[in-house]
CSV table of N, CA and C in Angstrom, one decimal:
chain,number,residue,atom,x,y,z
A,1,MET,N,121.7,-6.9,54.8
A,1,MET,CA,120.3,-7.0,54.0
A,1,MET,C,120.1,-8.6,54.5
A,2,ALA,N,118.7,-8.8,54.6
A,2,ALA,CA,118.0,-10.1,54.7
A,2,ALA,C,117.1,-10.4,54.1
A,3,PHE,N,116.9,-11.6,53.8
A,3,PHE,CA,116.0,-12.5,53.0
A,3,PHE,C,115.3,-13.5,53.4
A,4,TYR,N,114.1,-14.1,53.2
A,4,TYR,CA,113.6,-15.2,53.4
A,4,TYR,C,112.7,-15.4,52.0
A,5,TRP,N,112.1,-16.8,52.2
A,5,TRP,CA,111.0,-17.2,51.0
A,5,TRP,C,110.0,-18.2,51.3
A,6,SER,N,109.3,-17.5,50.9
A,6,SER,CA,107.7,-17.8,51.1
A,6,SER,C,107.2,-18.3,50.0
A,7,TRP,N,106.1,-19.7,50.5
A,7,TRP,CA,105.3,-20.5,49.3
A,7,TRP,C,104.1,-20.4,50.0
A,8,SER,N,103.3,-20.0,50.8
A,8,SER,CA,102.4,-19.9,51.1
A,8,SER,C,101.4,-18.9,50.7
A,9,ARG,N,101.5,-18.2,49.8
A,9,ARG,CA,100.4,-17.3,49.6
A,9,ARG,C,99.4,-17.6,48.2
A,10,LEU,N,98.5,-17.3,48.1
A,10,LEU,CA,97.5,-17.9,47.6
A,10,LEU,C,96.8,-16.9,47.0
A,11,PHE,N,97.0,-16.4,46.0
A,11,PHE,CA,96.4,-15.3,45.1
A,11,PHE,C,94.9,-15.8,44.6
A,12,PHE,N,94.2,-14.2,44.6
A,12,PHE,CA,92.8,-14.8,44.2
A,12,PHE,C,92.6,-13.6,43.1
A,13,THR,N,92.1,-13.9,42.2
A,13,THR,CA,91.7,-13.2,41.1
A,13,THR,C,90.1,-12.9,41.1
A,14,PRO,N,89.5,-11.9,41.2
A,14,PRO,CA,88.1,-11.5,41.2
A,14,PRO,C,87.3,-11.4,39.5
A,15,PRO,N,86.7,-12.0,39.4
A,15,PRO,CA,85.9,-11.9,38.0
A,15,PRO,C,85.9,-10.2,37.2
A,16,ILE,N,85.9,-10.0,35.9
A,16,ILE,CA,86.2,-8.7,35.7
A,16,ILE,C,85.0,-7.7,35.5
A,17,ASP,N,84.0,-8.7,34.7
A,17,ASP,CA,83.4,-8.2,34.1
A,17,ASP,C,82.0,-9.2,33.8
A,18,GLY,N,81.0,-9.5,35.1
A,18,GLY,CA,80.3,-10.8,34.9
A,18,GLY,C,79.4,-10.9,33.5
A,19,ASN,N,78.8,-10.0,33.4
A,19,ASN,CA,78.1,-10.0,32.1
A,19,ASN,C,78.9,-9.7,30.5
A,20,LYS,N,79.9,-10.1,30.5
A,20,LYS,CA,80.6,-9.9,29.3
A,20,LYS,C,80.4,-11.7,28.8
A,21,THR,N,80.4,-11.7,27.5
A,21,THR,CA,80.0,-13.3,27.0
A,21,THR,C,80.6,-13.1,25.6
A,22,TYR,N,81.5,-14.2,25.3
A,22,TYR,CA,81.9,-14.6,24.0
A,22,TYR,C,81.4,-15.4,23.3
A,23,SER,N,81.1,-15.2,21.9
A,23,SER,CA,79.8,-16.0,21.4
A,23,SER,C,80.5,-15.9,19.8
A,24,GLY,N,80.3,-17.7,19.3
A,24,GLY,CA,80.1,-17.6,17.8
A,24,GLY,C,78.7,-18.4,17.1
A,25,GLU,N,79.4,-18.5,15.8
A,25,GLU,CA,77.8,-19.6,15.0
A,25,GLU,C,78.4,-20.6,15.5
A,26,ALA,N,77.2,-21.6,15.6
A,26,ALA,CA,77.8,-23.4,15.6
A,26,ALA,C,77.3,-23.6,14.0
A,27,ARG,N,78.2,-24.7,13.9
A,27,ARG,CA,78.7,-25.4,12.7
A,27,ARG,C,77.3,-25.7,11.8
A,28,ASP,N,76.2,-26.3,12.3
A,28,ASP,CA,75.1,-26.5,12.2
A,28,ASP,C,74.1,-24.9,11.6
A,29,LYS,N,74.6,-23.7,11.9
A,29,LYS,CA,74.0,-22.8,11.9
A,29,LYS,C,72.5,-22.2,12.4
A,30,ASN,N,72.3,-23.0,13.0
A,30,ASN,CA,71.1,-23.1,13.6
A,30,ASN,C,71.3,-22.5,15.3
A,31,LEU,N,72.2,-22.6,16.0
A,31,LEU,CA,72.4,-22.4,17.3
A,31,LEU,C,73.9,-21.3,17.4
A,32,ARG,N,73.9,-20.5,18.0
A,32,ARG,CA,75.3,-19.8,18.4
A,32,ARG,C,75.9,-20.5,19.8
A,33,TRP,N,76.9,-20.4,20.1
A,33,TRP,CA,77.9,-20.7,21.1
A,33,TRP,C,77.6,-19.5,21.7
A,34,GLN,N,78.1,-19.3,23.2
A,34,GLN,CA,78.5,-18.6,23.8
A,34,GLN,C,79.3,-19.1,25.2
A,35,ILE,N,80.0,-18.3,25.9
A,35,ILE,CA,81.0,-18.8,27.1
A,35,ILE,C,80.7,-17.0,27.8
A,36,GLU,N,80.3,-17.2,28.9
A,36,GLU,CA,80.3,-16.2,29.9
A,36,GLU,C,82.4,-16.0,30.2
A,37,GLU,N,82.5,-14.5,30.4
A,37,GLU,CA,83.9,-14.4,30.3
A,37,GLU,C,84.5,-14.8,31.7
A,38,ASN,N,83.9,-14.9,32.7
A,38,ASN,CA,84.4,-15.3,34.3
A,38,ASN,C,84.7,-17.0,34.3
A,39,ARG,N,84.2,-17.3,33.3
A,39,ARG,CA,84.8,-18.9,32.7
A,39,ARG,C,86.1,-19.3,32.4
A,40,LEU,N,86.0,-18.3,31.4
A,40,LEU,CA,87.5,-18.3,30.8
A,40,LEU,C,88.9,-17.5,31.4
A,41,MET,N,88.5,-17.4,32.7
A,41,MET,CA,89.8,-16.5,33.4
A,41,MET,C,90.1,-17.4,34.8
A,42,TYR,N,91.6,-17.1,35.0
A,42,TYR,CA,92.1,-17.9,36.2
A,42,TYR,C,91.4,-17.3,37.5
A,43,LEU,N,91.0,-18.2,38.5
A,43,LEU,CA,90.4,-17.3,39.6
A,43,LEU,C,91.6,-17.6,40.9
A,44,PHE,N,92.6,-18.9,41.2
A,44,PHE,CA,93.3,-18.6,42.0
A,44,PHE,C,94.7,-19.3,41.2
A,45,ALA,N,95.7,-18.8,42.0
A,45,ALA,CA,97.3,-18.9,42.0
A,45,ALA,C,98.2,-19.1,43.1
A,46,PHE,N,99.4,-19.6,43.0
A,46,PHE,CA,100.1,-19.9,44.1
A,46,PHE,C,101.3,-18.8,44.0
A,47,ARG,N,101.6,-17.7,44.5
A,47,ARG,CA,103.0,-16.8,44.8
A,47,ARG,C,103.6,-17.0,45.4
A,48,SER,N,105.0,-17.6,44.8
A,48,SER,CA,106.2,-17.5,45.8
A,48,SER,C,107.1,-16.6,45.5
A,49,GLY,N,108.3,-16.5,46.6
A,49,GLY,CA,109.0,-15.8,46.4
A,49,GLY,C,110.3,-15.4,46.9
A,50,VAL,N,111.2,-14.8,47.0
A,50,VAL,CA,112.1,-14.6,47.6
A,50,VAL,C,112.1,-13.0,48.2
A,51,TYR,N,112.3,-13.0,49.5
A,51,TYR,CA,111.9,-11.5,50.0
A,51,TYR,C,113.5,-11.0,50.3
A,52,LEU,N,113.6,-9.8,49.5
A,52,LEU,CA,115.1,-8.9,50.0
A,52,LEU,C,114.4,-7.8,50.8
A,53,TYR,N,115.5,-7.3,52.1
A,53,TYR,CA,115.1,-6.0,53.1
A,53,TYR,C,116.3,-5.6,53.1
A,54,SER,N,116.2,-4.0,52.5
A,54,SER,CA,117.1,-3.2,53.0
A,54,SER,C,117.6,-2.7,54.7
A,55,PRO,N,118.9,-2.6,54.6
A,55,PRO,CA,119.2,-2.6,56.4
A,55,PRO,C,118.0,-1.1,56.7
A,56,PRO,N,117.5,-1.2,57.4
A,56,PRO,CA,116.5,0.3,58.2
A,56,PRO,C,117.3,1.4,58.4
A,57,VAL,N,116.7,2.5,58.2
A,57,VAL,CA,117.3,4.0,58.2
A,57,VAL,C,116.5,4.6,59.1
A,58,TYR,N,117.2,4.7,60.7
A,58,TYR,CA,116.3,5.0,61.6
A,58,TYR,C,116.3,6.4,61.3
A,59,LEU,N,114.9,6.7,61.9
A,59,LEU,CA,114.5,8.5,61.8
A,59,LEU,C,114.4,9.1,62.9
A,60,ASN,N,114.6,8.5,63.9
A,60,ASN,CA,114.5,9.1,65.4
A,60,ASN,C,115.9,8.4,66.4
A,61,HIS,N,115.8,9.0,67.2
A,61,HIS,CA,117.0,8.8,68.2
A,61,HIS,C,117.1,7.7,69.1
A,62,ASP,N,115.8,6.9,69.1
A,62,ASP,CA,115.3,5.9,70.3
A,62,ASP,C,115.3,4.7,69.4
A,63,HIS,N,115.8,4.9,68.0
A,63,HIS,CA,115.6,3.6,67.2
A,63,HIS,C,114.5,2.9,67.0
A,64,ASP,N,113.3,3.7,67.4
A,64,ASP,CA,112.2,2.2,67.0
A,64,ASP,C,111.4,2.8,66.0
A,65,VAL,N,111.7,4.1,65.3
A,65,VAL,CA,111.2,4.4,63.8
A,65,VAL,C,112.1,4.3,62.8
A,66,ALA,N,111.9,3.6,61.5
A,66,ALA,CA,112.5,3.2,60.6
A,66,ALA,C,112.1,3.2,59.3
A,67,LEU,N,112.8,3.3,58.1
A,67,LEU,CA,112.2,3.2,57.1
A,67,LEU,C,113.4,2.2,56.1
A,68,SER,N,112.4,1.2,55.5
A,68,SER,CA,113.1,0.2,54.6
A,68,SER,C,112.5,0.0,53.5
A,69,PHE,N,113.4,-0.5,52.3
A,69,PHE,CA,113.0,-0.8,51.1
A,69,PHE,C,112.8,-2.4,51.1
A,70,ARG,N,112.1,-3.0,50.1
A,70,ARG,CA,111.7,-4.3,50.2
A,70,ARG,C,111.6,-4.9,48.6
A,71,VAL,N,112.2,-5.6,48.4
A,71,VAL,CA,111.9,-6.1,46.9
A,71,VAL,C,111.5,-7.6,47.1
A,72,SER,N,111.3,-8.3,46.1
A,72,SER,CA,110.3,-9.7,46.2
A,72,SER,C,109.9,-10.0,45.0
A,73,PRO,N,111.1,-10.8,44.1
A,73,PRO,CA,111.1,-11.2,42.6
A,73,PRO,C,110.8,-13.0,43.0
A,74,GLY,N,109.7,-13.4,42.3
A,74,GLY,CA,109.5,-14.8,42.7
A,74,GLY,C,108.4,-15.2,41.1
A,75,VAL,N,107.5,-16.2,41.5
A,75,VAL,CA,106.8,-17.0,40.4
A,75,VAL,C,105.4,-16.8,40.5
A,76,THR,N,104.4,-16.8,39.8
A,76,THR,CA,103.0,-17.2,40.1
A,76,THR,C,102.7,-18.5,39.3
A,77,ILE,N,102.1,-19.7,40.0
A,77,ILE,CA,101.8,-20.7,39.4
A,77,ILE,C,100.1,-20.7,39.6
A,78,PRO,N,99.2,-20.7,38.2
A,78,PRO,CA,98.1,-20.5,38.2
A,78,PRO,C,97.2,-21.9,38.5
A,79,LEU,N,96.0,-21.8,38.8
A,79,LEU,CA,95.4,-23.5,39.3
A,79,LEU,C,94.1,-23.7,38.6
A,80,PRO,N,94.2,-24.2,37.6
A,80,PRO,CA,94.8,-25.3,37.4
A,80,PRO,C,95.6,-24.2,36.0
A,81,PRO,N,96.7,-24.6,35.4
A,81,PRO,CA,97.2,-24.0,34.4
A,81,PRO,C,96.1,-24.2,32.9
A,82,ASN,N,95.6,-25.2,32.7
A,82,ASN,CA,94.7,-25.4,31.8
A,82,ASN,C,93.0,-25.4,32.3
A,83,LEU,N,92.5,-24.6,31.8
A,83,LEU,CA,91.3,-24.6,32.2
A,83,LEU,C,90.0,-25.3,31.0
A,84,SER,N,89.1,-26.0,31.4
A,84,SER,CA,87.9,-26.4,31.2
A,84,SER,C,86.6,-25.8,31.3
A,85,THR,N,86.0,-25.6,30.6
A,85,THR,CA,84.4,-25.0,30.8
A,85,THR,C,83.0,-25.7,29.8
A,86,SER,N,82.0,-25.1,30.4
A,86,SER,CA,81.1,-25.4,29.3
A,86,SER,C,80.8,-24.3,28.5
A,87,VAL,N,80.0,-24.8,27.3
A,87,VAL,CA,79.9,-24.0,25.9
A,87,VAL,C,78.4,-24.0,26.4
A,88,ASP,N,77.5,-23.2,26.3
A,88,ASP,CA,76.2,-23.1,26.2
A,88,ASP,C,75.7,-22.6,24.7
A,89,TYR,N,75.1,-23.7,24.1
A,89,TYR,CA,74.1,-23.2,22.5
A,89,TYR,C,72.8,-23.0,23.1
A,90,VAL,N,72.4,-21.6,22.0
A,90,VAL,CA,71.6,-21.2,22.2
A,90,VAL,C,70.9,-20.8,20.6
A,91,PRO,N,69.5,-21.1,20.4
A,91,PRO,CA,69.1,-21.2,19.0
A,91,PRO,C,69.4,-20.0,18.9
A,92,LYS,N,69.7,-19.6,17.3
A,92,LYS,CA,69.7,-18.1,16.9
A,92,LYS,C,68.9,-17.5,16.9
A,93,ASP,N,67.7,-17.6,16.8
A,93,ASP,CA,66.6,-16.5,17.1
A,93,ASP,C,65.9,-16.3,18.1
A,94,ALA,N,66.9,-17.4,18.9
A,94,ALA,CA,66.0,-16.9,20.6
A,94,ALA,C,65.6,-15.5,20.8
A,95,ILE,N,65.0,-15.2,21.7
A,95,ILE,CA,64.9,-13.8,22.1
A,95,ILE,C,65.2,-13.8,23.8
A,96,ILE,N,64.8,-14.9,24.3
A,96,ILE,CA,65.7,-15.3,25.6
A,96,ILE,C,66.8,-16.1,25.0
A,97,HIS,N,67.8,-15.9,26.0
A,97,HIS,CA,69.1,-16.7,25.6
A,97,HIS,C,69.2,-17.8,27.3
A,98,VAL,N,67.9,-19.0,26.4
A,98,VAL,CA,68.0,-19.9,27.4
A,98,VAL,C,68.8,-21.4,26.6
A,99,PRO,N,69.8,-21.7,26.6
A,99,PRO,CA,70.7,-22.5,26.2
A,99,PRO,C,70.0,-23.6,25.9
A,100,ALA,N,69.6,-24.6,24.7
A,100,ALA,CA,69.3,-25.6,24.2
A,100,ALA,C,70.1,-27.1,24.4
A,101,THR,N,71.6,-26.7,24.8
A,101,THR,CA,71.8,-27.9,24.9
A,101,THR,C,73.6,-27.1,25.4
A,102,SER,N,74.5,-28.1,25.9
A,102,SER,CA,75.5,-27.5,25.9
A,102,SER,C,76.4,-28.4,26.0
A,103,GLY,N,78.1,-27.9,25.9
A,103,GLY,CA,79.1,-28.8,25.7
A,103,GLY,C,80.5,-28.7,26.5
A,104,GLU,N,81.3,-28.9,26.5
A,104,GLU,CA,82.5,-28.6,26.9
A,104,GLU,C,83.6,-28.6,26.1
A,105,VAL,N,84.2,-27.6,26.8
A,105,VAL,CA,85.7,-27.5,26.1
A,105,VAL,C,86.9,-27.4,26.9
A,106,SER,N,88.0,-27.6,26.4
A,106,SER,CA,89.2,-27.5,27.5
A,106,SER,C,90.4,-26.8,26.8
A,107,ASN,N,91.4,-26.4,27.4
A,107,ASN,CA,92.5,-25.6,26.8
A,107,ASN,C,93.6,-26.5,26.8
A,108,SER,N,94.5,-26.5,26.3
A,108,SER,CA,96.2,-27.0,26.2
A,108,SER,C,97.3,-26.2,25.7
A,109,HIS,N,98.0,-26.8,26.3
A,109,HIS,CA,99.4,-26.2,26.1
A,109,HIS,C,99.9,-24.5,26.8
A,110,ALA,N,98.9,-24.6,27.6
A,110,ALA,CA,98.6,-23.2,28.6
A,110,ALA,C,100.1,-23.0,29.4
A,111,LYS,N,100.7,-21.7,29.6
A,111,LYS,CA,101.8,-21.1,30.2
A,111,LYS,C,101.6,-21.6,31.6
A,112,ALA,N,102.4,-22.4,32.3
A,112,ALA,CA,102.2,-23.0,33.8
A,112,ALA,C,102.7,-22.1,34.9
A,113,CYS,N,103.7,-20.8,34.9
A,113,CYS,CA,104.5,-20.6,35.7
A,113,CYS,C,104.3,-18.9,34.9
A,114,TYR,N,104.6,-17.7,35.7
A,114,TYR,CA,104.4,-16.4,35.4
A,114,TYR,C,105.2,-15.8,36.3
A,115,TYR,N,105.9,-14.7,36.1
A,115,TYR,CA,106.8,-14.1,37.2
A,115,TYR,C,106.4,-13.1,37.5
A,116,HIS,N,106.6,-12.5,38.7
A,116,HIS,CA,106.1,-11.3,39.4
A,116,HIS,C,107.1,-10.7,40.4
A,117,VAL,N,107.3,-9.4,40.1
A,117,VAL,CA,108.0,-8.7,41.4
A,117,VAL,C,107.6,-7.8,42.1
A,118,ARG,N,107.5,-7.9,42.8
A,118,ARG,CA,107.2,-6.6,44.4
A,118,ARG,C,108.1,-5.8,45.1
A,119,PHE,N,107.5,-4.5,44.7
A,119,PHE,CA,108.5,-3.4,45.1
A,119,PHE,C,108.2,-2.7,46.3
A,120,ALA,N,108.6,-2.6,47.3
A,120,ALA,CA,107.9,-1.6,48.6
A,120,ALA,C,108.5,-1.1,49.5
A,121,MET,N,108.2,0.1,49.9
A,121,MET,CA,108.9,1.0,51.3
A,121,MET,C,107.9,0.8,52.5
A,122,ALA,N,109.1,0.9,53.3
A,122,ALA,CA,107.7,0.2,54.9
A,122,ALA,C,108.6,1.3,55.9
A,123,LEU,N,107.4,1.6,56.3
A,123,LEU,CA,107.8,2.6,57.7
A,123,LEU,C,107.5,1.6,59.0
A,124,GLU,N,108.6,1.0,59.3
A,124,GLU,CA,108.2,0.5,60.8
A,124,GLU,C,108.6,1.1,62.1
A,125,VAL,N,107.5,0.8,62.6
A,125,VAL,CA,107.2,1.1,64.1
A,125,VAL,C,107.4,0.5,65.2
A,126,GLU,N,108.5,-0.1,65.5
A,126,GLU,CA,108.7,-0.9,66.6
A,126,GLU,C,108.5,-2.6,65.5
A,127,ARG,N,107.1,-3.5,66.6
A,127,ARG,CA,107.1,-4.5,65.7
A,127,ARG,C,106.0,-4.7,64.4
A,128,VAL,N,105.4,-2.7,64.8
A,128,VAL,CA,104.3,-2.8,63.2
A,128,VAL,C,104.9,-2.0,62.1
A,129,SER,N,104.6,-2.6,60.6
A,129,SER,CA,105.3,-2.1,59.3
A,129,SER,C,104.2,-2.0,58.8
A,130,VAL,N,104.0,-0.4,58.3
A,130,VAL,CA,103.1,0.2,56.8
A,130,VAL,C,104.1,-0.1,55.8
A,131,LEU,N,103.2,-0.5,54.3
A,131,LEU,CA,104.2,-0.9,53.3
A,131,LEU,C,102.9,-0.3,52.7
A,132,LEU,N,103.8,0.5,51.4
A,132,LEU,CA,103.5,1.2,50.4
A,132,LEU,C,104.1,0.6,49.3
A,133,GLY,N,103.5,-0.1,48.1
A,133,GLY,CA,104.7,-0.7,47.2
A,133,GLY,C,103.9,-1.0,45.6
A,134,TYR,N,104.5,-1.8,44.7
A,134,TYR,CA,103.9,-1.8,43.5
A,134,TYR,C,104.3,-3.3,43.4
A,135,THR,N,103.5,-4.2,42.1
A,135,THR,CA,103.9,-5.6,42.0
A,135,THR,C,103.5,-5.5,40.3
A,136,THR,N,104.8,-5.9,39.8
A,136,THR,CA,104.4,-6.2,38.4
A,136,THR,C,104.7,-7.4,37.7
A,137,SER,N,104.1,-8.0,37.3
A,137,SER,CA,103.7,-9.5,36.4
A,137,SER,C,103.4,-9.7,35.2
A,138,ASP,N,104.1,-10.5,34.7
A,138,ASP,CA,103.3,-11.1,33.2
A,138,ASP,C,102.2,-11.8,33.5
A,139,TYR,N,101.5,-12.0,34.3
A,139,TYR,CA,100.2,-13.1,35.1
A,139,TYR,C,99.2,-12.6,33.8
A,140,ASP,N,98.9,-13.5,33.0
A,140,ASP,CA,97.6,-13.5,32.1
A,140,ASP,C,96.6,-14.1,32.7
A,141,LEU,N,95.6,-13.5,33.1
A,141,LEU,CA,94.1,-13.8,33.3
A,141,LEU,C,93.3,-14.7,32.5
A,142,TYR,N,94.0,-14.6,31.3
A,142,TYR,CA,93.1,-15.5,30.5
A,142,TYR,C,94.1,-16.7,29.8
A,143,GLY,N,95.1,-16.9,30.7
A,143,GLY,CA,96.4,-17.8,30.1
A,143,GLY,C,95.6,-19.4,30.0
A,144,GLY,N,94.6,-19.4,30.7
A,144,GLY,CA,94.4,-20.8,30.6
A,144,GLY,C,93.5,-21.2,29.6
A,145,SER,N,93.0,-20.2,29.2
A,145,SER,CA,91.6,-20.3,28.1
A,145,SER,C,92.1,-19.8,26.4
A,146,ARG,N,93.8,-19.3,26.4
A,146,ARG,CA,94.0,-18.8,25.1
A,146,ARG,C,93.9,-20.0,23.9
A,147,ASN,N,93.8,-21.1,24.1
A,147,ASN,CA,94.3,-22.3,23.0
A,147,ASN,C,93.0,-22.9,23.1
A,148,MET,N,91.6,-22.2,23.7
A,148,MET,CA,90.4,-22.9,23.0
A,148,MET,C,89.7,-22.8,22.1
A,149,ILE,N,89.2,-23.6,21.5
A,149,ILE,CA,88.8,-23.8,20.3
A,149,ILE,C,87.1,-24.5,20.2
A,150,VAL,N,86.4,-23.6,19.6
A,150,VAL,CA,84.8,-23.9,20.1
A,150,VAL,C,84.1,-24.0,18.5
A,151,GLU,N,83.9,-25.0,18.1
A,151,GLU,CA,83.1,-25.2,16.7
A,151,GLU,C,84.0,-25.1,15.7
A,152,GLY,N,85.3,-25.1,15.8
A,152,GLY,CA,86.6,-24.9,14.6
A,152,GLY,C,86.7,-23.3,15.0
A,153,GLN,N,86.4,-22.5,15.8
A,153,GLN,CA,86.8,-21.0,15.9
A,153,GLN,C,87.9,-20.7,17.4
A,154,LYS,N,88.7,-20.2,17.2
A,154,LYS,CA,89.4,-19.7,18.6
A,154,LYS,C,88.9,-18.6,19.2
A,155,ILE,N,88.8,-18.7,20.2
A,155,ILE,CA,88.4,-17.7,21.1
A,155,ILE,C,88.9,-16.9,21.3
A,156,GLU,N,88.6,-15.4,20.9
A,156,GLU,CA,89.5,-14.0,20.5
A,156,GLU,C,89.5,-13.3,22.0
A,157,LEU,N,89.9,-13.9,23.2
A,157,LEU,CA,90.5,-12.9,24.4
A,157,LEU,C,91.4,-11.5,24.3
A,158,PRO,N,91.1,-11.0,25.2
A,158,PRO,CA,91.6,-9.6,25.3
A,158,PRO,C,93.1,-9.8,25.8
A,159,ARG,N,94.6,-9.0,25.1
A,159,ARG,CA,95.7,-9.2,25.6
A,159,ARG,C,95.9,-8.3,26.6
A,160,LYS,N,96.7,-8.9,27.1
A,160,LYS,CA,97.0,-7.9,28.6
A,160,LYS,C,98.7,-8.1,29.1
A,161,LYS,N,99.4,-8.0,28.2
A,161,LYS,CA,100.8,-8.3,28.7
A,161,LYS,C,101.5,-8.5,30.1
A,162,GLN,N,101.2,-7.1,30.5
A,162,GLN,CA,101.6,-7.1,31.8
A,162,GLN,C,100.7,-6.2,32.8
A,163,ALA,N,100.8,-7.1,33.9
A,163,ALA,CA,99.9,-6.5,35.1
A,163,ALA,C,100.6,-6.0,35.9
A,164,GLY,N,99.9,-4.9,37.0
A,164,GLY,CA,100.7,-4.1,37.9
A,164,GLY,C,99.6,-3.4,38.7
A,165,THR,N,99.9,-3.7,39.9
A,165,THR,CA,98.8,-3.3,41.2
A,165,THR,C,99.9,-2.4,42.0
A,166,PHE,N,99.1,-1.5,42.8
A,166,PHE,CA,99.6,-0.6,43.8
A,166,PHE,C,99.4,-1.7,44.9
A,167,PHE,N,99.8,-1.6,46.0
A,167,PHE,CA,99.1,-1.9,47.5
A,167,PHE,C,99.7,-1.3,48.5
A,168,ILE,N,99.0,-1.6,49.7
A,168,ILE,CA,99.3,-0.8,51.1
A,168,ILE,C,99.3,-2.1,51.7
A,169,GLY,N,100.1,-2.3,52.7
A,169,GLY,CA,100.2,-3.4,53.5
A,169,GLY,C,100.1,-3.0,54.8
A,170,LEU,N,100.0,-3.9,55.8
A,170,LEU,CA,100.2,-3.7,57.5
A,170,LEU,C,101.1,-5.4,57.8
A,171,THR,N,101.7,-4.9,58.6
A,171,THR,CA,102.1,-6.5,59.0
A,171,THR,C,102.7,-6.1,60.8
A,172,TYR,N,102.8,-6.8,61.2
A,172,TYR,CA,103.3,-7.2,62.8
A,172,TYR,C,104.2,-8.0,63.2
A,173,ASP,N,105.3,-8.2,63.4
A,173,ASP,CA,106.3,-8.9,63.9
A,173,ASP,C,105.7,-9.6,64.9
A,174,PHE,N,105.9,-11.0,65.3
A,174,PHE,CA,105.9,-11.2,66.4
A,174,PHE,C,107.1,-11.7,67.2
């Protein structure tokens, strides 16, 4: 069994739905506040972990085609853990949602570290490997905004306890 540690992966999360907004009534009752969903999500995170490789099982007599299994437990650290964003205030009776004013809100006490585990099966042909795998994690896309309060109201963001993704990879050993 072989292993190594990796610090160098930057994880990018594209916005899910650019048209969704969260809103509520302002205290003065003449305005409504609103925040676009993509401003409440983490966009970047560092992922590091330990990579463990099983011994290869050779599939031919020349020992140049092999099958191996890989597992990688690690941590995901969002950048930054606590988000800040602008809040737009729109007149309540406005037909076109043009902000009359704006403000700033910040999050506090966000979780600074999430776990992840990657499982993969690798078909190795000489120096090239083709991977098929699955990653599971408790990474919360909205973790940096969960505790935001606007006009005395907590933003009700969707809950997603665990995220899983399938992946296909290609590696080349130098």
